[in-house]
Amino acid sequence: MRFSSLYIPTLKESPAEAEVISHKLLLRAGMIRKLTSGLYTYLPLGLRVLKKISAIVREEMDRSGFQEVLLPMVQPGDLWRETGRWEHYGKELLRFKDRNERDYCLGPTHEEVMTDLVRGEIKSYRQLPLRLYQLHTKFRDEMRPRFGLMRGREFVMKDGYSYDADVEQAQESYRIMHACYTRIFTRLGLKFRAVEADTGSIGGNFSHEFMVLADSGEDTIAYCHDCDFAANVERADVVCKEAVSLEACAAREEVATPAAHTVEQVASLLGVAQSKVVKTMIFVVDGKPVAVLVRGDHEVNDAKLARFLKANQVELANAALVENVTHAPLGFAGPVGLDIPIYADNCLKADNDYVVGANRGDTHLRHVDLARDTNIVAYADLRSILADDPCPRCGGRISLTKGIEVGHIFMLGTKYSQAMHATFLNEQGTETTMIMGCYGIGISRIMAAAIEQNHDASGIVFPWQIAPFSCILINLDLKKTDVCAKVEWLYEQLSGLGIEVLLDDRDERPGVKFKDADLLGIPLQLVLGGKSLARGVVEATHRATHAKTELPLEGFLEAFKAWQASVGCGLSQ
Ligand code: ATP
Ligand code: MG
């Protein structure tokens, strides 16, 4: 294809609204444009990338025995009432009414609709397993849409669902998907890791997330150096030191801590370690306030709290609520005398004689014995794992790294099939509930994640598998007919080989063309001008490494193929 006839509106400057590099580069490379918050248009080049990602995902899903279908995006509210999610899904679910005042929503995910289809069709164990998927636009009214395609409100997802007759079959579906995802992300040319994950609002028994490793990732992954343990920190169990028999602690006393709001300030004012200060955090759990205690040097993990309390929604309380509950300004909340349910992190059990907020301005309490002085409802694992914690599986050394969640597989069990009566007759003729799994891939998020992982100061460095074109061919001397003729010849030769070539035939300065070629991230760059033609060569640059070479015009195709193989950019899909 010719650059001059494609709509590729590249930008010289980084748009101010973009915070992360993938968002900046997608806008600058003319691949996407913003309509409004969280809603993006794909321009021709961006759409080519999206289609390449989709094609690989489709091929591997088909290969795994999943069949593609396409479900409606608009979903009846009544189906969501059957699973209870009409009430529980929260504000991400965009609800609306039709002209007959019936409730509908835009699909953020399709468990209900797919299960409605299956329950109407499947009657016998002979029809199972049934494994279906689709590629579709989802809508989630995200609280904070941001980072361009990374967290949109409308985005493209591959969602797959398995319906199995028994646990073994369901585990087989899960294994098939785990292997399929591993092939997909390998073929996409991404550095990734599968990690144990929290099951969140979808629920279910266990799940893995597939993370593209990138420093800008929103998720933190804990992994072990000594075994194959890898988990989202939302999930990773924390092993606390055993509580040794604790010495009795002196009677608690009030101590003035003027203007000391933070753990650091309180610890240094009172001359104690931060681990001896207890943080009291007020959360709103399904609409009710609760207090959560962790050591001053630890952080409460919302996902663990939600899981422990079997809650649908967990939010940090706002300042007004904290003041209302504790009768004190922010920074002085404490568990003594607090009359809301109090939960404490396990690690607090290992010590005694703590400093806590006094629920009074500028005041703390010291010599607090949590067992003696407070009414803790329960202790649980409520904090995030840290690098100096032991591996929960082998006791080995843990490291933390950042990742972008691009895929998620869940073993759902019977959560949805039971609620929606998706049953079949088993071999003995007994009515049995189907076991479900669901499997998502963020197709449009992958586009952003691939760029977060692969870019440099000049622009995008697409893995060759998903680049919009495999090769960009730059004509440096549009006015010279012999150069133009040779460029056309090269274009034909490469196209004949099945290579997708973008021919830069624009009447622009060489500098502009080189800059755009780098910005777009096309893996192989070929340049021909009067001088190189006279020498009988084409200048070739590998985008990722900037390694340059010259390919002879005589015997060009053989030289090109050898170069392509040597830089590891296979033929386009
Ligand atoms: P997150 O924790 O990032 O909000 P999620 O747990 O809500 O993700 P799932 O419901 O598992 O995500 O959705 C499947 C996949 O869809 C995710 O793995 C992710 O790649 C993608 N995805 C989810 N939300 C968005 C979004 N707002 N924009 C783009 N992609 C998304
Ligand atoms: Mg989400």
Coordinates of C-alpha atoms and ligand atoms in Angstrom, one line a residue:
M1 CA 0.0 0.0 0.0
R2 CA 1.0 3.5 -0.6
F3 CA 1.6 6.0 2.1
S4 CA 0.2 8.8 0.0
S5 CA -3.2 7.1 -0.3
L6 CA -3.5 6.0 3.3
Y7 CA -4.8 8.1 6.1
I8 CA -1.9 8.2 8.5
P9 CA -2.1 11.5 10.3
T10 CA 1.2 11.4 12.3
L11 CA 1.9 14.1 14.8
K12 CA 5.2 15.8 15.6
E13 CA 4.4 16.6 19.2
S14 CA 3.1 14.5 22.0
P15 CA -0.5 15.3 22.8
A16 CA -0.7 16.8 26.3
E17 CA -3.6 14.6 27.4
A18 CA -1.6 11.4 27.0
E19 CA 0.1 10.2 30.2
V20 CA 1.6 6.9 29.2
I21 CA 3.9 6.1 26.3
S22 CA 1.6 3.8 24.4
H23 CA -1.2 6.4 24.4
K24 CA 1.2 9.1 23.2
L25 CA 2.7 6.9 20.5
L26 CA -0.6 5.6 19.3
L27 CA -1.9 9.2 18.9
R28 CA 1.4 10.4 17.3
A29 CA 1.6 7.5 14.9
G30 CA -1.9 8.3 13.7
M31 CA -3.3 4.9 14.8
I32 CA -6.1 6.1 17.1
R33 CA -8.1 9.2 17.9
K34 CA -10.2 10.0 20.9
L35 CA -13.9 10.6 20.6
T36 CA -14.5 11.3 24.3
S37 CA -13.4 9.8 27.6
G38 CA -12.5 6.1 27.2
L39 CA -13.9 6.0 23.6
Y40 CA -11.4 5.7 20.7
T41 CA -11.6 5.5 16.9
Y42 CA -9.1 3.2 15.1
L43 CA -7.6 4.7 12.1
P44 CA -6.4 2.5 9.2
L45 CA -3.0 1.6 10.6
G46 CA -4.4 1.0 14.1
L47 CA -7.1 -1.2 12.7
R48 CA -4.5 -3.2 10.9
V49 CA -2.7 -3.9 14.2
L50 CA -6.0 -4.8 15.9
K51 CA -6.8 -7.2 13.1
K52 CA -3.5 -8.9 13.3
I53 CA -3.9 -9.4 17.0
S54 CA -7.5 -10.7 16.4
A55 CA -6.3 -13.1 13.7
I56 CA -3.7 -14.8 15.9
V57 CA -6.3 -15.0 18.8
R58 CA -8.9 -16.5 16.4
E59 CA -6.5 -19.0 14.9
E60 CA -5.4 -20.3 18.3
M61 CA -8.9 -20.4 19.8
D62 CA -10.2 -22.3 16.7
R63 CA -7.2 -24.7 17.0
S64 CA -8.2 -25.3 20.7
G65 CA -11.6 -26.5 19.7
F66 CA -13.5 -23.4 20.7
Q67 CA -16.2 -22.3 18.2
E68 CA -16.7 -18.6 17.3
V69 CA -20.2 -17.1 17.8
L70 CA -21.3 -13.5 18.0
L71 CA -23.7 -12.4 20.8
P72 CA -25.7 -9.2 21.1
M73 CA -24.0 -6.3 22.8
V74 CA -27.3 -5.1 24.3
Q75 CA -28.4 -7.4 27.1
P76 CA -31.7 -7.7 28.9
G77 CA -31.6 -6.7 32.6
D78 CA -33.7 -9.7 33.6
L79 CA -30.9 -12.1 32.7
W80 CA -28.6 -10.1 35.0
R81 CA -31.2 -10.3 37.8
E82 CA -31.1 -14.1 37.6
T83 CA -27.5 -14.1 38.7
G84 CA -27.9 -11.1 41.1
R85 CA -25.4 -9.1 39.1
W86 CA -28.0 -6.4 38.1
E87 CA -27.7 -5.2 41.7
H88 CA -24.1 -6.2 42.4
Y89 CA -22.1 -5.2 39.3
G90 CA -21.9 -1.6 40.3
K91 CA -21.6 1.5 38.2
E92 CA -19.4 -0.1 35.5
L93 CA -22.6 -1.6 34.1
L94 CA -24.3 0.9 31.9
R95 CA -28.0 0.4 32.4
F96 CA -30.7 1.9 30.3
K97 CA -34.4 1.4 29.3
D98 CA -35.9 0.8 25.9
R99 CA -39.1 2.5 24.6
N100 CA -41.2 -0.1 26.5
E101 CA -39.5 0.8 29.8
R102 CA -37.7 -2.5 29.9
D103 CA -34.2 -2.7 31.5
Y104 CA -31.2 -3.3 29.4
C105 CA -27.4 -2.9 29.7
L106 CA -24.4 -2.7 27.5
G107 CA -22.5 -6.0 27.8
P108 CA -19.3 -5.6 30.0
T109 CA -18.9 -9.4 29.8
H110 CA -21.3 -12.2 28.5
E111 CA -21.6 -14.9 31.1
E112 CA -25.4 -14.4 31.4
V113 CA -26.1 -14.2 27.6
M114 CA -23.9 -17.1 26.7
T115 CA -25.4 -19.3 29.5
D116 CA -28.9 -18.3 28.4
L117 CA -28.1 -19.6 24.9
V118 CA -26.6 -22.8 26.2
R119 CA -29.3 -23.7 28.7
G120 CA -31.9 -23.5 25.9
E121 CA -30.0 -25.8 23.7
I122 CA -28.1 -28.4 25.7
K123 CA -30.0 -31.3 27.2
S124 CA -27.7 -34.2 27.4
Y125 CA -24.2 -35.0 28.6
R126 CA -23.6 -36.2 25.0
Q127 CA -23.6 -32.5 23.9
L128 CA -20.9 -31.6 26.4
P129 CA -18.3 -30.2 26.5
L130 CA -19.4 -27.1 24.7
R131 CA -16.7 -24.5 24.2
L132 CA -17.7 -21.1 22.5
Y133 CA -16.0 -17.7 22.1
Q134 CA -16.5 -14.4 20.4
L135 CA -14.5 -11.2 19.6
H136 CA -16.7 -8.3 20.5
T137 CA -16.8 -4.7 21.7
K138 CA -17.5 -4.5 25.5
F139 CA -18.6 -1.5 27.4
R140 CA -17.6 -0.8 31.0
D141 CA -18.3 2.6 32.5
E142 CA -14.9 2.5 34.2
M143 CA -14.4 4.8 37.2
R144 CA -11.2 6.1 35.8
P145 CA -10.9 5.5 32.0
R146 CA -7.2 6.3 31.2
F147 CA -4.1 5.5 29.4
G148 CA -5.8 5.4 26.0
L149 CA -6.5 1.8 24.9
M150 CA -5.2 0.4 28.2
R151 CA -8.3 1.2 30.2
G152 CA -11.1 2.3 27.8
R153 CA -14.8 2.3 28.4
E154 CA -15.4 0.7 25.1
F155 CA -12.8 -1.9 24.2
V156 CA -12.4 -5.1 22.2
M157 CA -12.3 -8.3 24.1
K158 CA -12.1 -12.0 23.2
D159 CA -14.3 -13.8 25.6
G160 CA -14.6 -17.6 25.7
Y161 CA -16.9 -19.8 27.8
S162 CA -16.8 -23.5 28.5
Y163 CA -19.7 -25.7 29.6
D164 CA -18.6 -29.1 31.0
A165 CA -20.3 -32.2 32.4
D166 CA -18.0 -32.8 35.3
V167 CA -14.9 -31.4 37.1
E168 CA -12.4 -33.4 35.1
Q169 CA -13.9 -32.1 31.8
A170 CA -13.9 -28.5 33.3
Q171 CA -10.3 -28.9 34.3
E172 CA -9.4 -30.1 30.8
S173 CA -11.1 -26.9 29.3
Y174 CA -9.1 -24.8 31.7
R175 CA -5.8 -26.6 30.7
I176 CA -6.6 -26.2 27.1
M177 CA -7.1 -22.5 27.5
H178 CA -4.0 -22.1 29.6
A179 CA -2.0 -23.7 26.8
C180 CA -3.8 -21.7 24.2
Y181 CA -3.1 -18.4 25.9
T182 CA 0.5 -19.4 26.2
R183 CA 0.7 -20.0 22.5
I184 CA -1.2 -16.7 21.7
F185 CA 1.1 -14.5 23.7
T186 CA 4.2 -16.2 22.4
R187 CA 3.0 -15.8 18.9
L188 CA 2.2 -12.1 19.6
G189 CA 5.9 -11.7 20.3
L190 CA 5.4 -10.4 23.9
K191 CA 7.3 -11.1 27.1
F192 CA 4.6 -12.3 29.4
R193 CA 4.0 -14.4 32.5
A194 CA 1.0 -16.4 33.7
V195 CA 0.3 -15.7 37.4
E196 CA -2.2 -16.9 40.0
A197 CA -4.9 -14.3 40.3
D198 CA -7.8 -13.0 42.4
T199 CA -11.2 -13.9 41.0
G200 CA -12.8 -10.5 41.6
S201 CA -16.4 -9.7 40.8
I202 CA -16.6 -12.6 38.2
G203 CA -16.1 -15.0 41.1
G204 CA -15.3 -18.7 40.8
N205 CA -12.8 -21.1 42.1
F206 CA -9.4 -20.2 40.7
S207 CA -7.9 -18.2 37.9
H208 CA -4.7 -17.1 36.2
E209 CA -3.9 -13.8 34.7
F210 CA -1.6 -13.4 31.7
M211 CA 0.6 -10.4 32.3
V212 CA 2.7 -8.5 29.8
L213 CA 5.8 -7.4 31.7
A214 CA 6.2 -3.7 31.6
D215 CA 7.3 -1.1 34.2
S216 CA 4.3 1.0 33.5
G217 CA 1.9 -1.9 34.4
E218 CA -0.9 -1.2 36.9
D219 CA -0.6 -4.7 38.4
T220 CA 2.1 -5.9 40.7
I221 CA 3.3 -9.5 40.4
A222 CA 5.2 -11.4 43.1
Y223 CA 7.4 -14.3 41.8
C224 CA 9.8 -16.6 43.5
H225 CA 13.4 -17.1 42.6
D226 CA 13.5 -20.6 44.0
C227 CA 10.3 -22.2 42.7
D228 CA 7.7 -21.5 39.9
F229 CA 5.4 -19.5 42.2
A230 CA 4.0 -16.3 40.5
A231 CA 0.9 -14.5 41.6
N232 CA -0.8 -11.1 41.5
V233 CA -0.1 -9.4 44.8
E234 CA -3.9 -9.2 45.1
R235 CA -3.7 -13.0 45.4
A236 CA -0.3 -13.9 46.9
D237 CA -0.7 -15.3 50.4
V238 CA 1.4 -13.7 53.0
V239 CA 3.2 -15.9 55.5
C240 CA 3.6 -14.1 58.8
K241 CA 6.0 -14.7 61.6
E242 CA 4.6 -17.1 64.2
A243 CA 3.3 -15.3 67.3
V244 CA 5.8 -16.2 70.1
S245 CA 4.6 -15.9 73.6
L246 CA 4.3 -12.2 74.0
E247 CA 5.4 -10.3 77.0
A248 CA 2.7 -8.5 78.9
C249 CA 2.5 -4.9 77.9
A250 CA 2.3 -1.9 80.2
A251 CA -1.1 -0.2 80.7
R252 CA -2.1 1.9 77.7
E253 CA -1.7 5.6 77.9
E254 CA -2.5 8.7 75.8
V255 CA 0.3 10.6 74.3
A256 CA 0.2 14.0 72.6
T257 CA 1.2 13.8 68.9
P258 CA 0.5 17.3 67.6
A259 CA 0.3 17.4 63.8
A260 CA 1.6 13.9 63.4
H261 CA -0.8 12.4 60.8
T262 CA 1.3 9.8 59.1
V263 CA 2.9 6.6 60.4
E264 CA 6.4 8.1 59.7
Q265 CA 5.6 11.2 61.7
V266 CA 4.2 9.3 64.6
A267 CA 7.0 6.7 64.7
S268 CA 9.7 9.4 64.7
L269 CA 8.0 11.6 67.2
L270 CA 7.6 8.7 69.6
G271 CA 10.9 7.0 68.8
V272 CA 9.4 3.7 67.8
A273 CA 9.8 1.6 64.6
Q274 CA 7.0 2.0 62.0
S275 CA 6.2 -1.7 62.5
K276 CA 5.1 -0.8 66.1
V277 CA 2.5 1.7 64.8
V278 CA -0.9 0.3 63.8
K279 CA -2.6 1.8 60.8
T280 CA -6.4 2.0 61.2
M281 CA -8.0 2.2 57.8
I282 CA -11.8 2.8 57.4
F283 CA -13.4 1.0 54.4
V284 CA -16.9 1.0 53.1
V285 CA -17.8 -2.7 52.5
D286 CA -21.1 -3.2 50.6
G287 CA -22.3 0.1 52.0
K288 CA -21.2 -0.4 55.6
P289 CA -18.1 1.0 57.4
V290 CA -15.5 -1.4 58.8
A291 CA -12.0 -0.8 60.2
V292 CA -9.0 -2.7 59.0
L293 CA -5.8 -2.8 61.0
V294 CA -2.3 -3.3 59.5
R295 CA 1.2 -2.7 60.7
G296 CA 2.5 0.8 59.9
D297 CA 4.9 -0.5 57.3
H298 CA 2.3 -2.6 55.5
E299 CA -0.6 -1.8 53.1
V300 CA -4.2 -3.1 53.2
N301 CA -5.0 -5.1 50.1
D302 CA -8.6 -4.3 49.0
A303 CA -8.9 -7.5 47.0
K304 CA -8.0 -9.7 49.9
L305 CA -10.4 -7.7 52.2
A306 CA -13.2 -8.2 49.6
R307 CA -12.5 -11.9 49.4
F308 CA -12.3 -12.4 53.1
L309 CA -15.6 -10.6 53.7
K310 CA -17.2 -12.1 50.6
A311 CA -18.1 -8.5 49.6
N312 CA -19.0 -7.2 46.2
Q313 CA -17.7 -3.7 46.8
V314 CA -14.9 -2.4 48.9
E315 CA -13.9 1.2 48.9
L316 CA -11.7 3.4 51.1
A317 CA -14.0 5.7 53.1
N318 CA -13.9 9.4 52.3
A319 CA -12.6 11.9 54.8
A320 CA -16.1 12.9 56.0
L321 CA -17.0 9.3 56.8
V322 CA -13.7 8.7 58.6
E323 CA -14.3 11.7 60.8
N324 CA -17.9 10.7 61.4
V325 CA -17.0 7.2 62.5
T326 CA -13.9 8.1 64.6
H327 CA -15.1 11.5 65.8
A328 CA -11.5 12.7 65.1
P329 CA -9.7 14.4 62.2
L330 CA -8.0 12.3 59.6
G331 CA -4.8 10.7 60.7
F332 CA -5.9 9.8 64.3
A333 CA -8.2 6.8 63.8
G334 CA -7.6 3.9 66.1
P335 CA -9.3 0.7 67.2
V336 CA -9.8 1.3 70.9
G337 CA -13.4 2.1 71.6
L338 CA -14.3 2.1 67.9
D339 CA -17.9 0.9 67.4
I340 CA -17.7 -0.6 63.9
P341 CA -16.5 -4.1 63.0
I342 CA -12.7 -4.3 63.3
Y343 CA -10.6 -6.7 61.2
A344 CA -6.9 -7.1 61.7
D345 CA -4.1 -8.4 59.5
N346 CA -2.5 -11.7 60.7
C347 CA 0.9 -10.2 61.0
L348 CA -0.2 -8.0 63.9
K349 CA -0.5 -11.1 66.0
A350 CA 3.2 -11.6 66.1
D351 CA 3.8 -8.6 68.3
N352 CA 2.4 -6.5 71.1
D353 CA 2.8 -3.0 72.7
Y354 CA 1.6 -1.0 69.7
V355 CA 1.0 2.7 69.1
V356 CA -2.5 3.4 67.7
G357 CA -4.6 6.5 66.9
A358 CA -6.7 7.7 69.9
N359 CA -9.8 8.8 67.9
R360 CA -9.0 12.3 69.1
G361 CA -7.1 15.1 67.3
D362 CA -3.4 15.3 67.9
T363 CA -3.4 12.2 70.2
H364 CA -2.3 8.6 70.0
L365 CA -2.3 5.7 72.5
R366 CA 0.8 3.7 73.3
H367 CA 1.3 0.4 75.1
V368 CA -1.7 -1.0 73.3
D369 CA -2.3 -4.7 73.6
L370 CA -4.7 -5.5 70.7
A371 CA -6.1 -8.6 72.5
R372 CA -6.6 -6.7 75.8
D373 CA -7.7 -3.3 74.5
T374 CA -9.7 -3.8 71.3
N375 CA -12.6 -5.8 70.0
I376 CA -11.2 -7.3 66.9
V377 CA -13.8 -9.5 65.1
A378 CA -11.2 -11.5 63.2
Y379 CA -7.6 -11.8 62.0
A380 CA -7.0 -12.6 58.4
D381 CA -4.4 -12.2 55.6
L382 CA -5.4 -8.6 54.6
R383 CA -2.1 -7.1 53.4
S384 CA -0.1 -7.2 50.2
I385 CA 3.0 -9.3 50.0
L386 CA 6.4 -7.5 50.0
A387 CA 9.7 -8.4 48.6
D388 CA 11.1 -9.3 52.0
D389 CA 8.3 -11.8 52.7
P390 CA 9.1 -15.5 52.1
C391 CA 7.6 -17.3 49.1
P392 CA 4.2 -18.7 50.4
R393 CA 4.9 -22.0 48.5
C394 CA 8.6 -22.8 49.2
G395 CA 9.8 -20.1 51.6
G396 CA 12.2 -18.9 49.0
R397 CA 13.1 -15.4 47.9
I398 CA 10.3 -13.1 46.4
S399 CA 10.7 -10.3 43.9
L400 CA 8.0 -7.9 42.7
T401 CA 7.6 -6.7 39.1
K402 CA 5.0 -4.7 37.2
G403 CA 2.7 -6.2 34.6
I404 CA -0.3 -5.3 32.4
E405 CA -3.1 -7.8 32.5
V406 CA -3.9 -8.8 29.0
G407 CA -5.7 -12.1 29.6
H408 CA -7.6 -13.8 32.4
I409 CA -8.9 -17.4 32.7
F410 CA -11.3 -18.4 35.4
M411 CA -12.6 -21.8 36.6
L412 CA -16.1 -20.6 37.4
G413 CA -17.6 -23.8 38.8
T414 CA -21.4 -23.6 39.0
K415 CA -21.8 -19.9 40.1
Y416 CA -23.7 -18.9 37.0
S417 CA -25.0 -22.2 35.7
Q418 CA -26.7 -22.8 39.1
A419 CA -28.2 -19.4 39.3
M420 CA -29.5 -19.7 35.7
H421 CA -30.5 -23.4 35.8
A422 CA -28.1 -24.5 33.1
T423 CA -28.5 -28.2 33.6
F424 CA -28.3 -31.4 31.5
L425 CA -29.1 -35.1 32.0
N426 CA -26.0 -37.1 32.9
E427 CA -25.3 -40.7 31.9
Q428 CA -27.6 -41.9 34.7
G429 CA -30.4 -39.6 33.6
T430 CA -30.0 -37.4 36.6
E431 CA -30.4 -33.6 36.2
T432 CA -26.9 -32.1 36.7
T433 CA -25.6 -28.5 36.7
M434 CA -23.0 -27.6 34.1
I435 CA -19.6 -26.5 35.2
M436 CA -18.4 -23.3 33.6
G437 CA -15.1 -21.6 32.8
C438 CA -14.6 -18.2 31.2
Y439 CA -11.6 -16.8 29.4
G440 CA -11.0 -13.2 28.4
I441 CA -8.3 -11.5 26.3
G442 CA -8.1 -7.7 26.0
I443 CA -7.5 -7.4 22.3
S444 CA -7.3 -3.6 22.2
R445 CA -5.4 -3.5 25.5
I446 CA -2.7 -5.8 23.9
M447 CA -2.1 -3.1 21.3
A448 CA -1.2 -0.7 24.1
A449 CA 0.7 -3.2 26.2
A450 CA 2.8 -4.3 23.2
I451 CA 3.9 -0.7 22.9
E452 CA 4.5 -0.2 26.6
Q453 CA 6.9 -3.1 26.4
N454 CA 8.4 -2.3 23.0
H455 CA 9.3 1.3 22.2
D456 CA 12.3 3.6 22.2
A457 CA 13.0 7.3 21.9
S458 CA 12.1 7.4 18.2
G459 CA 8.7 5.6 18.5
I460 CA 7.0 2.3 18.5
V461 CA 9.0 -1.0 18.0
F462 CA 6.2 -3.4 17.1
P463 CA 6.9 -7.1 17.4
W464 CA 6.9 -8.2 13.8
Q465 CA 3.9 -10.4 14.3
I466 CA 1.5 -7.5 15.0
A467 CA 3.1 -4.6 13.1
P468 CA 0.7 -2.9 10.7
F469 CA 3.2 -3.6 7.8
S470 CA 6.2 -5.9 7.8
C471 CA 8.3 -3.5 5.7
I472 CA 8.4 0.2 4.9
L473 CA 10.0 1.1 1.5
I474 CA 11.1 4.7 1.3
N475 CA 11.6 6.4 -2.0
L476 CA 14.1 9.2 -1.5
D477 CA 14.1 10.6 -5.0
L478 CA 10.6 10.9 -6.3
K479 CA 11.8 13.1 -9.1
K480 CA 14.1 10.6 -10.6
T481 CA 12.3 8.2 -12.9
D482 CA 14.9 5.4 -12.6
V483 CA 14.6 5.5 -8.8
C484 CA 10.8 5.4 -9.0
A485 CA 10.9 2.5 -11.5
K486 CA 13.3 0.5 -9.2
V487 CA 11.2 1.3 -6.1
E488 CA 8.1 0.0 -7.9
W489 CA 10.1 -3.1 -8.9
L490 CA 11.1 -3.7 -5.3
Y491 CA 7.5 -3.2 -4.2
E492 CA 6.3 -5.8 -6.7
Q493 CA 9.1 -8.3 -5.7
L494 CA 8.4 -8.0 -2.0
S495 CA 4.6 -8.2 -2.4
G496 CA 5.1 -11.3 -4.6
L497 CA 6.9 -12.8 -1.6
G498 CA 3.8 -12.2 0.6
I499 CA 5.5 -9.3 2.5
E500 CA 3.2 -6.5 3.5
V501 CA 4.9 -3.4 2.3
L502 CA 4.1 0.2 3.0
L503 CA 5.6 2.3 0.2
D504 CA 6.5 5.8 1.3
D505 CA 5.8 7.7 -2.0
R506 CA 5.1 11.0 -0.3
D507 CA 6.6 14.2 -1.6
E508 CA 8.4 14.9 1.8
R509 CA 11.9 15.6 2.9
P510 CA 14.0 12.5 3.8
G511 CA 14.1 13.5 7.4
V512 CA 10.3 13.5 7.7
K513 CA 10.1 10.0 6.1
F514 CA 12.8 8.5 8.3
K515 CA 11.2 10.0 11.5
D516 CA 7.7 8.6 10.5
A517 CA 9.2 5.2 9.6
D518 CA 10.7 5.0 13.1
L519 CA 7.6 6.3 14.8
L520 CA 5.3 3.7 13.1
G521 CA 7.4 0.9 14.3
I522 CA 7.4 -1.1 11.1
P523 CA 10.1 -3.8 11.7
L524 CA 12.0 -3.7 8.3
Q525 CA 13.0 -0.4 6.6
L526 CA 14.3 -0.2 3.1
V527 CA 15.5 3.0 1.5
L528 CA 16.3 3.7 -2.1
G529 CA 17.6 7.0 -3.6
G530 CA 19.7 8.1 -6.6
K531 CA 23.0 7.4 -4.8
S532 CA 22.2 3.9 -3.6
L533 CA 20.7 3.0 -7.0
A534 CA 24.0 4.1 -8.6
R535 CA 25.8 1.8 -6.3
G536 CA 23.3 -1.0 -7.0
V537 CA 22.1 -1.4 -3.4
V538 CA 19.2 -0.8 -1.1
E539 CA 19.8 0.5 2.4
A540 CA 18.2 -1.8 5.0
T541 CA 17.6 -0.9 8.6
H542 CA 16.2 -3.2 11.3
R543 CA 13.9 -0.9 13.3
A544 CA 14.4 -2.6 16.7
T545 CA 18.2 -2.5 16.8
H546 CA 18.8 0.3 14.2
A547 CA 21.3 -2.2 12.7
K548 CA 22.0 -1.1 9.1
T549 CA 23.1 -3.2 6.1
E550 CA 23.0 -2.9 2.3
L551 CA 21.2 -5.4 0.1
P552 CA 22.3 -5.8 -3.5
L553 CA 19.7 -5.0 -6.1
E554 CA 21.0 -8.0 -8.1
G555 CA 19.7 -11.1 -6.4
F556 CA 17.7 -8.8 -4.1
L557 CA 15.1 -11.3 -3.0
E558 CA 17.5 -13.8 -1.7
A559 CA 19.5 -11.2 0.1
F560 CA 16.3 -9.8 1.6
K561 CA 15.1 -13.2 2.8
A562 CA 18.5 -13.8 4.4
W563 CA 18.4 -10.4 6.1
Q564 CA 14.9 -10.9 7.3
A565 CA 15.8 -14.3 8.9
S566 CA 18.9 -12.9 10.4
V567 CA 17.0 -10.1 12.3
G568 CA 14.3 -12.6 13.3
C569 CA 11.3 -11.0 11.5
G570 CA 9.4 -13.9 10.0
L571 CA 7.1 -13.6 7.0
S572 CA 3.9 -11.7 7.8
Q573 CA 0.9 -13.9 8.9
Ligands
ATP1 P1 -8.8 -4.9 35.2 O1 -8.4 -5.5 36.5 O2 -7.7 -4.4 34.4 O3 -10.0 -3.9 35.4 P2 -10.7 -7.0 34.8 O4 -10.3 -8.0 35.8 O5 -11.8 -6.1 35.0 O6 -9.4 -6.1 34.4 P3 -11.7 -9.1 33.0 O7 -13.1 -8.8 33.4 O8 -11.0 -10.3 33.4 O9 -10.8 -7.8 33.4 O10 -11.6 -8.8 31.4 C1 -10.8 -9.6 30.5 C2 -9.7 -8.8 29.9 O11 -10.3 -7.6 29.2 C3 -8.7 -8.3 30.8 O12 -7.7 -9.3 31.0 C4 -8.2 -7.1 30.1 O13 -7.1 -7.5 29.2 C5 -9.3 -6.6 29.3 N1 -9.9 -5.4 29.9 C6 -10.7 -5.3 31.0 N2 -11.1 -4.1 31.2 C7 -10.6 -3.3 30.2 C8 -10.7 -1.9 29.9 N3 -11.4 -1.1 30.6 N4 -10.1 -1.5 28.7 C9 -9.4 -2.4 27.9 N5 -9.3 -3.7 28.2 C10 -9.9 -4.2 29.3
MG2 MG -12.0 -4.2 35.6

